[in-house]
CSV table of C-alpha atoms in Angstrom, one decimal:
chain,number,residue,atom,x,y,z
O,1,MET,CA,-8.0,-20.0,-13.1
O,2,GLU,CA,-5.2,-18.9,-10.6
O,3,ALA,CA,-6.0,-15.7,-8.5
O,4,ARG,CA,-3.9,-13.0,-9.4
O,5,HIS,CA,-0.5,-12.4,-7.4
O,6,LEU,CA,0.6,-8.8,-6.2
O,7,TRP,CA,3.1,-7.7,-4.3
O,8,ALA,CA,1.6,-4.7,-2.6
O,9,GLY,CA,4.6,-2.8,-1.7
O,10,LEU,CA,6.7,-3.1,-5.0
O,11,GLN,CA,3.2,-2.5,-7.9
O,12,LEU,CA,0.6,-1.0,-6.1
O,13,LEU,CA,2.6,1.8,-3.1
O,14,ASP,CA,3.3,4.7,-4.7
O,15,ARG,CA,1.5,3.7,-8.2
O,16,GLN,CA,0.3,6.8,-10.2
O,17,LEU,CA,-4.0,7.3,-9.9
O,18,LEU,CA,-5.9,8.4,-12.4
O,19,ASP,CA,-9.3,9.1,-12.6
O,20,ARG,CA,-12.1,8.0,-14.8
O,21,ASP,CA,-11.2,10.6,-17.8
O,22,GLY,CA,-7.1,9.7,-17.6
O,23,ASP,CA,-6.6,12.0,-15.7
O,24,MET,CA,-4.2,12.3,-13.0
O,25,ALA,CA,-5.5,12.5,-9.7
O,26,GLY,CA,-2.5,11.7,-6.6
O,27,LYS,CA,-1.0,8.4,-5.7
O,28,VAL,CA,-1.5,5.6,-3.6
O,29,ASP,CA,0.0,6.6,-0.7
O,30,ASP,CA,-0.7,3.9,2.1
O,31,VAL,CA,-3.7,1.1,1.7
O,32,GLU,CA,-6.6,0.6,4.2
O,33,LEU,CA,-6.3,-3.2,5.2
O,34,ALA,CA,-9.9,-4.4,7.2
O,35,SER,CA,-9.5,-8.0,9.1
O,36,ASP,CA,-12.6,-10.5,8.6
O,37,PRO,CA,-13.0,-11.6,12.4
O,38,ASP,CA,-14.4,-15.3,11.3
O,39,THR,CA,-11.2,-16.8,9.3
O,40,GLY,CA,-8.4,-14.1,10.5
O,41,SER,CA,-7.4,-12.7,6.8
O,42,LEU,CA,-6.7,-9.6,6.0
O,43,TYR,CA,-8.3,-8.0,3.3
O,44,VAL,CA,-7.9,-4.2,1.3
O,45,SER,CA,-10.3,-2.2,1.5
O,46,ALA,CA,-9.4,0.8,0.0
O,47,VAL,CA,-6.9,2.7,-1.0
O,48,LEU,CA,-5.8,5.9,0.8
O,49,SER,CA,-4.0,9.2,-0.9
O,50,GLY,CA,-3.1,12.4,0.5
O,51,PRO,CA,-0.8,14.5,2.7
O,52,GLY,CA,-2.4,12.7,5.8
O,53,ALA,CA,-1.7,9.2,4.6
O,54,LEU,CA,1.6,10.3,3.4
O,55,ALA,CA,2.2,11.7,6.6
O,56,GLY,CA,1.4,8.7,8.6
O,57,ARG,CA,3.4,6.3,6.0
O,58,PHE,CA,6.1,8.1,6.8
O,59,GLY,CA,5.8,6.4,11.3
O,60,TRP,CA,4.8,10.6,11.8
O,61,ARG,CA,1.8,9.0,14.1
O,62,ARG,CA,0.9,12.3,15.4
O,63,LEU,CA,0.1,14.7,12.3
O,64,SER,CA,-1.0,12.4,10.4
O,65,PRO,CA,-5.0,11.9,11.9
O,66,TRP,CA,-4.2,15.7,12.6
O,67,LEU,CA,-3.4,16.8,8.8
O,68,ARG,CA,-6.1,14.1,8.0
O,69,TYR,CA,-9.1,16.4,9.8
O,70,VAL,CA,-8.0,19.1,8.8
O,71,HIS,CA,-8.7,17.9,5.3
O,72,ARG,CA,-11.6,16.6,6.1
O,73,ARG,CA,-12.2,20.4,6.9
O,74,VAL,CA,-11.0,21.8,4.4
O,75,THR,CA,-12.8,19.6,1.4
O,76,PRO,CA,-16.2,20.4,0.3
O,77,LEU,CA,-16.7,16.1,0.5
O,78,ASP,CA,-19.3,14.5,2.5
O,79,THR,CA,-16.7,11.6,3.7
O,80,ASP,CA,-12.9,11.1,3.8
O,81,PRO,CA,-11.4,12.4,1.3
O,82,THR,CA,-7.9,10.5,1.3
O,83,ARG,CA,-9.6,7.6,1.6
O,84,VAL,CA,-10.7,5.6,-2.2
O,85,PRO,CA,-12.3,2.2,-0.8
O,86,LEU,CA,-12.0,-0.1,-3.9
O,87,ARG,CA,-15.1,0.1,-4.7
O,88,TYR,CA,-13.5,3.0,-6.6
O,89,VAL,CA,-10.6,0.7,-8.0
O,90,ALA,CA,-11.2,0.1,-11.2
O,91,ASP,CA,-7.6,-1.2,-12.4
O,92,ILE,CA,-4.3,-2.1,-10.7
O,93,GLY,CA,-1.8,-2.4,-13.2
O,94,ASP,CA,1.2,0.2,-14.3
O,95,HIS,CA,-0.6,2.7,-12.7
O,96,VAL,CA,-4.8,2.8,-10.6
O,97,THR,CA,-7.1,3.9,-12.1
O,98,LEU,CA,-10.2,4.8,-10.4
O,99,SER,CA,-14.4,4.6,-11.3
O,100,LEU,CA,-14.3,8.8,-9.7
O,101,GLU,CA,-13.6,12.2,-10.7
O,102,ARG,CA,-10.7,13.5,-9.9
O,103,SER,CA,-12.3,16.2,-7.7
O,104,GLN,CA,-13.6,13.4,-5.3
O,105,VAL,CA,-10.5,12.2,-4.5
O,106,GLY,CA,-7.6,13.8,-1.5
O,107,SER,CA,-5.0,14.8,-3.6
O,108,GLU,CA,-7.2,17.1,-6.3
O,109,SER,CA,-9.4,18.6,-2.9
O,110,THR,CA,-5.7,19.7,-1.4
O,111,GLU,CA,-5.0,21.4,-4.8
O,112,ARG,CA,-8.1,22.7,-5.5
O,113,TRP,CA,-8.6,24.3,-1.4
O,114,VAL,CA,-4.8,26.1,-1.6
O,115,ARG,CA,-5.8,27.8,-5.6
O,116,ASP,CA,-9.1,28.9,-4.3
O,117,HIS,CA,-7.7,30.1,-0.6
O,118,LEU,CA,-4.3,30.7,-1.2
O,119,ILE,CA,-3.4,31.0,-4.5
O,120,GLY,CA,-6.1,33.0,-5.8
O,121,HIS,CA,-6.1,35.9,-3.3
O,122,ILE,CA,-2.6,37.0,-4.4
O,123,PRO,CA,-2.6,40.4,-6.4
O,124,GLY,CA,-2.5,39.6,-10.4
O,125,ALA,CA,-3.4,35.8,-9.7
O,126,SER,CA,-6.1,35.6,-11.5
O,127,HIS,CA,-4.8,37.4,-14.7
O,128,ALA,CA,-3.7,35.2,-17.2
O,129,PRO,CA,0.2,35.2,-17.7
O,130,GLU,CA,1.2,37.8,-21.0
H,1,MET,CA,-4.9,-1.4,9.8
H,2,LEU,CA,-2.6,0.1,7.3
H,3,LEU,CA,-0.1,-1.4,4.9
H,4,SER,CA,3.0,1.3,6.4
H,5,ASP,CA,2.1,-0.6,10.1
H,6,LEU,CA,2.7,-4.0,8.2
H,7,LEU,CA,5.9,-3.3,6.0
H,8,ARG,CA,7.2,-1.4,9.3
H,9,SER,CA,6.2,-4.6,11.7
H,10,ARG,CA,9.2,-7.1,13.3
H,11,VAL,CA,8.5,-10.6,13.4
H,12,ARG,CA,9.3,-13.1,15.6
H,13,ASP,CA,9.4,-16.8,15.1
H,14,ALA,CA,7.6,-20.1,17.3
H,15,ASP,CA,11.0,-19.5,19.5
H,16,GLY,CA,10.6,-15.7,20.4
H,17,ARG,CA,13.8,-15.4,17.7
H,18,ASP,CA,13.9,-11.5,15.5
H,19,VAL,CA,13.0,-12.7,12.3
H,20,GLY,CA,13.4,-9.8,11.1
H,21,LYS,CA,11.3,-6.1,9.2
H,22,VAL,CA,8.6,-6.9,6.9
H,23,ALA,CA,9.1,-5.8,3.0
H,24,ASP,CA,7.2,-6.9,0.9
H,25,VAL,CA,3.5,-8.0,1.2
H,26,ARG,CA,1.9,-10.6,-1.4
H,27,LEU,CA,-2.0,-10.0,-2.5
H,28,VAL,CA,-3.7,-12.9,-4.1
H,29,GLN,CA,-7.2,-11.8,-5.9
H,30,ASP,CA,-9.3,-14.0,-4.3
H,31,GLY,CA,-11.7,-12.2,-1.9
H,32,PRO,CA,-15.4,-11.9,-1.0
H,33,TYR,CA,-16.5,-10.9,-4.7
H,34,VAL,CA,-16.4,-5.8,-4.4
H,35,GLU,CA,-18.7,-4.5,-6.4
H,36,GLY,CA,-16.4,-2.5,-8.9
H,37,PHE,CA,-13.5,-4.0,-8.0
H,38,GLY,CA,-13.8,-7.7,-8.8
H,39,HIS,CA,-13.0,-10.5,-6.3
H,40,ALA,CA,-11.0,-8.3,-3.2
H,41,LEU,CA,-7.3,-8.7,-1.7
H,42,ARG,CA,-6.5,-11.0,0.3
H,43,VAL,CA,-2.9,-11.1,2.1
H,44,GLU,CA,-1.1,-14.3,1.4
H,45,ALA,CA,2.1,-14.2,3.0
H,46,LEU,CA,5.1,-11.6,3.7
H,47,VAL,CA,8.9,-11.4,2.6
H,48,VAL,CA,10.2,-10.5,5.6
H,49,GLY,CA,14.3,-9.8,6.8
H,50,ARG,CA,17.0,-7.4,4.7
H,51,ALA,CA,17.0,-9.8,1.8
H,52,GLY,CA,13.7,-8.9,0.7
H,53,LEU,CA,14.8,-5.9,-0.3
H,54,GLY,CA,15.3,-7.2,-3.6
H,55,VAL,CA,11.6,-8.6,-3.7
H,56,ARG,CA,10.3,-5.0,-2.9
H,57,LEU,CA,12.5,-3.2,-6.2
H,58,GLY,CA,11.4,-6.3,-8.6
H,59,TYR,CA,14.1,-7.9,-9.4
H,60,HIS,CA,13.1,-10.9,-8.3
H,61,ARG,CA,10.6,-11.7,-11.0
H,62,LYS,CA,10.9,-13.0,-14.8
H,63,PRO,CA,10.7,-10.8,-16.9
H,64,VAL,CA,12.7,-7.7,-15.1
H,65,GLU,CA,15.7,-7.7,-17.0
H,66,GLY,CA,19.0,-5.9,-15.8
H,67,PRO,CA,22.8,-5.8,-15.8
H,68,LEU,CA,23.7,-9.6,-14.6
H,69,LEU,CA,26.4,-8.3,-11.8
H,70,VAL,CA,22.9,-6.5,-10.1
H,71,ARG,CA,20.7,-9.1,-11.1
H,72,ARG,CA,23.1,-12.1,-9.2
H,73,ILE,CA,23.6,-10.3,-6.7
H,74,PHE,CA,19.8,-9.6,-6.4
H,75,ALA,CA,18.5,-13.1,-6.7
H,76,ALA,CA,21.7,-14.2,-4.1
H,77,LEU,CA,19.5,-12.1,-1.9
H,78,GLU,CA,16.0,-13.0,-2.3
H,79,ARG,CA,17.3,-16.7,-1.3
H,80,ARG,CA,18.0,-15.3,2.0
H,81,ALA,CA,14.7,-13.6,2.0
H,82,ARG,CA,12.1,-15.2,4.6
H,83,TYR,CA,8.6,-16.3,3.0
H,84,LEU,CA,5.8,-16.2,6.0
H,85,GLU,CA,2.4,-17.0,4.6
H,86,TRP,CA,0.1,-15.2,7.2
H,87,ARG,CA,-2.4,-18.2,7.9
H,88,ASP,CA,1.0,-19.3,10.2
H,89,VAL,CA,0.6,-15.3,11.5
H,90,THR,CA,-1.1,-15.7,15.5
H,91,ASP,CA,-0.5,-12.7,16.6
H,92,TRP,CA,0.2,-9.3,15.4
H,93,ASP,CA,-0.2,-6.2,17.5
H,94,GLY,CA,1.0,-3.4,15.6
H,95,GLU,CA,4.8,-3.5,15.7
H,96,THR,CA,5.4,-6.8,16.1
H,97,ILE,CA,4.1,-9.8,13.9
H,98,THR,CA,4.1,-13.5,15.6
H,99,THR,CA,4.3,-16.8,13.9
H,100,ARG,CA,4.3,-20.7,15.2
H,101,ARG,CA,6.7,-21.4,12.2
H,102,ARG,CA,10.5,-20.8,13.0
H,103,SER,CA,12.7,-19.4,11.2
H,104,GLY,CA,14.7,-21.8,10.0
H,105,ASP,CA,11.8,-23.4,7.9
H,106,LEU,CA,10.7,-20.8,6.4
H,107,GLY,CA,11.7,-20.5,2.6
H,108,PRO,CA,12.9,-18.3,-0.2
H,109,PRO,CA,9.3,-16.2,-2.3
H,110,PRO,CA,8.6,-18.1,-4.8
H,111,PRO,CA,8.9,-16.1,-8.3
């Protein structure tokens, strides 16, 4: 069987991420590549999603690591919330399906932090709209 | 290393001539097996040059339908784009990719 081919810019970047329950979990903002020192081949090692990854894509080289650092500090996860290793990517099609919950993905953790620490402190934020 | 760095890089051929900027990257799923995903995606080739815009927009793909005029314009552009296999890349410093091939020897991207 012939191996599957993909155009990275066309079929991977900016695609919608869905978590294992089918809920939206951000977009593919960049893709991490790793080189095999023996063969010189480059492989996709992770999908990046979140404000820090997007800043890097726009060439903001100083802003990107700073945003990723802040992002790590404000999320309860032990790992870099921006980075989704390839082993957690279940499928690549019209969208990219992950085998994670969206709470484990960078974009969602930023949204949750803003809700809990900023929006939640605005008077009336805890009341449902009438 | 990031895909966005690759997409920002320029390519220089064996004679030191500028071939153009990387427009898209072709991946093939034939790498080492990764639990949960399957075989890893390997960088197989680059599409180089401004004419590669058609590839980036998807007009080169056979099933893609579109207005006849637009398809013809992008098909003509794609024929001028250069397809560089990664095995012919000798160096990448994060900004410039150097290849052992001459730009005139590089063909158009596959459909």
